[in-house]
C-alpha positions in Angstrom: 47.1 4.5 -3.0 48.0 8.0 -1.9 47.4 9.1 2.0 44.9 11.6 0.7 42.9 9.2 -1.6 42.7 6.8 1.2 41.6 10.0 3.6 38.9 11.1 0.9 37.7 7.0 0.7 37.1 7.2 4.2 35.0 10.3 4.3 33.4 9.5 0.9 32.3 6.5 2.4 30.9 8.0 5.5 29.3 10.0 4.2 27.5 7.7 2.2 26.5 5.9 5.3 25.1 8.6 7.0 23.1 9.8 4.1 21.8 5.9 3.6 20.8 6.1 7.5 19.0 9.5 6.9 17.0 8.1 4.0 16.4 5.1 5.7 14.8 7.0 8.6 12.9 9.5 6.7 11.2 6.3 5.0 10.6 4.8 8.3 8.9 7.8 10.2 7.0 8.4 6.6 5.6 4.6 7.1 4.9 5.1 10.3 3.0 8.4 9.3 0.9 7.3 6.9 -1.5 5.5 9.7 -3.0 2.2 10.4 -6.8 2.6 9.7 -9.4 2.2 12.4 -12.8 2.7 12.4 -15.5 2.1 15.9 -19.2 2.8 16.3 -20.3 6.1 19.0 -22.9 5.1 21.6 -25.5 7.0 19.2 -24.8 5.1 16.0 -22.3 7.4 14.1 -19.4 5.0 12.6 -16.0 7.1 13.0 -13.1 6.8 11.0 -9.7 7.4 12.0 -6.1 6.3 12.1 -3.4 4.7 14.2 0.0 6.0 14.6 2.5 4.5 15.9 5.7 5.2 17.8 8.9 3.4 16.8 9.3 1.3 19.7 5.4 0.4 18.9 4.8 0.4 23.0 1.3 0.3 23.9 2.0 1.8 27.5 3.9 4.5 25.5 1.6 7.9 26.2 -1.2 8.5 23.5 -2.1 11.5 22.5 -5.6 11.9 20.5 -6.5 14.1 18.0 -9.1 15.8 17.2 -9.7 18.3 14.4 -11.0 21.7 13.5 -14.4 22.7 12.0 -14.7 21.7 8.5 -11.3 19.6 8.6 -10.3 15.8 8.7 -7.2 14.2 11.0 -5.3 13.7 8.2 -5.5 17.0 6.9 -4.8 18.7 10.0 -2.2 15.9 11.8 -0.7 14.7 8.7 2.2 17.2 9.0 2.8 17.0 12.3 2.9 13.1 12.6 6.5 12.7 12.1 7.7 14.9 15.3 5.3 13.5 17.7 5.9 10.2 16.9 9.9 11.1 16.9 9.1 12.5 20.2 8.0 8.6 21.3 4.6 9.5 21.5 1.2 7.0 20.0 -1.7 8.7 17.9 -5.2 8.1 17.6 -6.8 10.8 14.9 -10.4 10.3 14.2 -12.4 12.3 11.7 -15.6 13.6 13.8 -18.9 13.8 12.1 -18.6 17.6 12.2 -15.6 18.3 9.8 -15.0 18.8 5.7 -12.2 19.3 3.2 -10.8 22.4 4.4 -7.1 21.7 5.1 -6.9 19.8 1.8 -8.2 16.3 3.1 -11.2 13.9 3.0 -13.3 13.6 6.0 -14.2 9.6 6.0 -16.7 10.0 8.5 -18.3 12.8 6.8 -19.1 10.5 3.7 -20.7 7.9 5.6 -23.2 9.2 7.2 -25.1 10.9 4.1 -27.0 14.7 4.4 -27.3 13.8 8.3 -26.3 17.3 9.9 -24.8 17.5 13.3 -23.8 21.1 15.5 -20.2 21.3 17.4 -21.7 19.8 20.7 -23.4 17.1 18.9 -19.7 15.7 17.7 -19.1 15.3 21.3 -19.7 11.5 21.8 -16.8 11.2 18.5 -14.3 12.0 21.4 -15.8 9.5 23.8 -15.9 7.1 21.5 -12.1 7.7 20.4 -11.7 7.5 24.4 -13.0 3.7 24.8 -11.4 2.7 21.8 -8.2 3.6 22.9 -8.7 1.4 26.0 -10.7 -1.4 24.0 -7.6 -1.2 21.6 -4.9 -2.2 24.5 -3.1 1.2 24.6 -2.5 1.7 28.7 0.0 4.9 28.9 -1.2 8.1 29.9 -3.5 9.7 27.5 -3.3 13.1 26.1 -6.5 14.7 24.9 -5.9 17.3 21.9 -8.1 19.0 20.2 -8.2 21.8 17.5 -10.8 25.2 17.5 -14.4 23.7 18.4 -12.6 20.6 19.2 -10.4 22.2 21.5 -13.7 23.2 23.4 -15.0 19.7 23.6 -11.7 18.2 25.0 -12.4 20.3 28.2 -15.5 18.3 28.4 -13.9 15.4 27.9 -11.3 15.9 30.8 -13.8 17.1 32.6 -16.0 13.9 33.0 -13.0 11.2 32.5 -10.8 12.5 35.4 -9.4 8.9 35.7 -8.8 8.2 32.1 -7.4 11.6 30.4 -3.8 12.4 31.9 -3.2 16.1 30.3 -4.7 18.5 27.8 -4.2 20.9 24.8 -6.2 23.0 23.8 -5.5 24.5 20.6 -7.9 27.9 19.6 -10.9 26.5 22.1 -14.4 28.0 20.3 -16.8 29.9 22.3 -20.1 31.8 21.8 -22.8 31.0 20.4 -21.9 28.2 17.8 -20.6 26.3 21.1 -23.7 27.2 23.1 -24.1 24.0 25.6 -20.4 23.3 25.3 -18.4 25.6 25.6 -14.7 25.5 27.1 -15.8 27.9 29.9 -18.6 25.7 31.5 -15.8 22.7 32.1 -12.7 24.7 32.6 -13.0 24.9 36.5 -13.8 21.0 36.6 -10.5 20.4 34.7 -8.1 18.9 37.4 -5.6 17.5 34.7 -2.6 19.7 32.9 -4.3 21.7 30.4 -2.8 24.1 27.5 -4.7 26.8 26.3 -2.8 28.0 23.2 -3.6 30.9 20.6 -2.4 32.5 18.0 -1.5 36.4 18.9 -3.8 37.3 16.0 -6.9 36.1 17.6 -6.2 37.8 20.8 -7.8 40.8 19.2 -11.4 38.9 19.1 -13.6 40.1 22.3 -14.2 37.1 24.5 -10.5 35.4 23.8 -8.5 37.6 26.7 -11.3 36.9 28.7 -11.3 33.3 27.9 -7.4 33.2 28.5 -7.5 34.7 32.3 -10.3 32.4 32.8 -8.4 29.5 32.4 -5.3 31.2 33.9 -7.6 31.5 37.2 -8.6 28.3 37.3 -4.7 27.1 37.0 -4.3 26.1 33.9 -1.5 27.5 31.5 -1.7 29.7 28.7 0.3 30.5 25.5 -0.2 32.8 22.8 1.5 31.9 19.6 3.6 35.2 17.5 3.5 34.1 14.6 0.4 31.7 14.6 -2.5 30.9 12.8 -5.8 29.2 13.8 -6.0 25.8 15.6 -3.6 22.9 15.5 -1.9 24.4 12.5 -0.2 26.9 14.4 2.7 23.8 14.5 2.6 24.0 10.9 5.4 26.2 9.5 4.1 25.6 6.0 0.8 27.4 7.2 1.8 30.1 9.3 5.0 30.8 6.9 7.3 31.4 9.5 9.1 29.1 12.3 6.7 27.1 14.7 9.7 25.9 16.8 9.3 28.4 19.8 5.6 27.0 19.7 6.4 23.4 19.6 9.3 23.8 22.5 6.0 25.3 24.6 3.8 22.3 23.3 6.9 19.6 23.8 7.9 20.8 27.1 4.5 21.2 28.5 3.6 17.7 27.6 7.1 15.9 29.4 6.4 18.2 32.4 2.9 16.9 32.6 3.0 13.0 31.3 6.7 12.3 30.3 7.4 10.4 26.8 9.2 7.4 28.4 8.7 4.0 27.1 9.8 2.0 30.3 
């Protein structure tokens, strides 16, 4: 055999490895992406549906971010695409589909079909995220706990952080809702009560919309951080490049960065 043949074996043949290893990881992270199913019970009798993902060392102390989704969406719908990152990243996820949600972003809201013509406002899907709260704990997870949520979900997480001080370690807040669909819950009421890291994040197109600069220095004043998203669209999905058809990687350095600074994504 010829120097060059035995050259060209060699990088034939490494090249087969790596591409073996690249297939078997993009199998692996789309295992670990499809979810482990959970489902708990809310204080007032609503049984939520939801999914597990975990991280590849499978660490419960590892941080755990939970998601919560948009108006008239489902987790998987909304977090399905950006599973894979996160969980690259080393970080847990619990997504739950609140009783206020639908088939929007092309999913199936699980809670939604369990609980029959029963008809619930944005504040009244509040007690989902408490429940997703406990059952995280109940569950064994004990690393810090990032709350996430999406539009009028991103509204109620400031709640959340608000009255769980002890248990929530950092926040993003992805398109918080305001006005009058929000009345009793809205981001502004909790926003000074907020001690933990929080990320207010929009997309540059809604900064048009009256109350959303306002809503933006707000938080600023009351020291949390604030991003605005060029190109973005609405809610979570501003991470999605298949939705807001252009690169989301300036907006996920700003997300990725914020959360080490605040909670790290160490294992040990």
């Amino acid at each position: 055999m010829t120097l060059h043949r035995q050259i060209s074996g060699r990088i034939t043949a490494a090249v087969r490895r790596c591409c073996l290893t690249l297939l078997f990881a993009l199998l692996f992270f789309a295992r670990l992406a499809s979810g482990e199913e959970i489902f708990f019970d809310t204080d007032d009798g609503v049984t939520i549906h939801g999914d597990i993902y975990w991280a590849p060392e499978r660490f419960a102390k590892a941080p755990l971010i939970l998601l919560f989704h948009q108006g008239g969406a489902d987790s998987r719908g909304e977090y399905g695409p950006l599973a894979s990152r996160l969980l690259a990243e080393g970080y847990n996820l619990l997504g739950i589909d609140q009783r206020r949600g639908g088939d929007r972003l092309d999913g199936v809201n699980r809670t939604l079909a369990g609980i029959g013509d029963s008809v619930y406002t944005y504040c009244e899907a509040y007690p989902d995220l408490q429940g997703a709260l406990r059952f995280a704990r109940d569950y064994g997870f004990t690393g810090p706990v990032i709350a996430w949520g999406s539009s009028y979900s991103a509204a109620l997480v400031f709640k959340l952080a608000a009255s769980y001080p002890q248990q929530i370690d950092a926040v993003l807040a992805f398109s918080p809702a305001s006005g009058e669909p929000m009345e009793g819950c809205r981001p502004e009421m909790f926003s000074e009560k907020v001690s933990q890291p929080l990320l207010a994040l929009r997309p540059a197109g809604e900064m048009s919309v009256a109350y959303v600069p306002d809503q933006m220095e707000l938080f600023r004043q009351h020291g949390h951080q604030t991003y605005v998203a060029d190109p973005g669209v609405h809610g979570s999905s501003m991470l999605n490049a298949a939705r807001v058809e252009a690169s989301t990687e300036a907006t996920w350095t700003t997300v990725l960065a914020f959360l080490g600074d605040s909670i790290g994504n160490e294992d040990d």
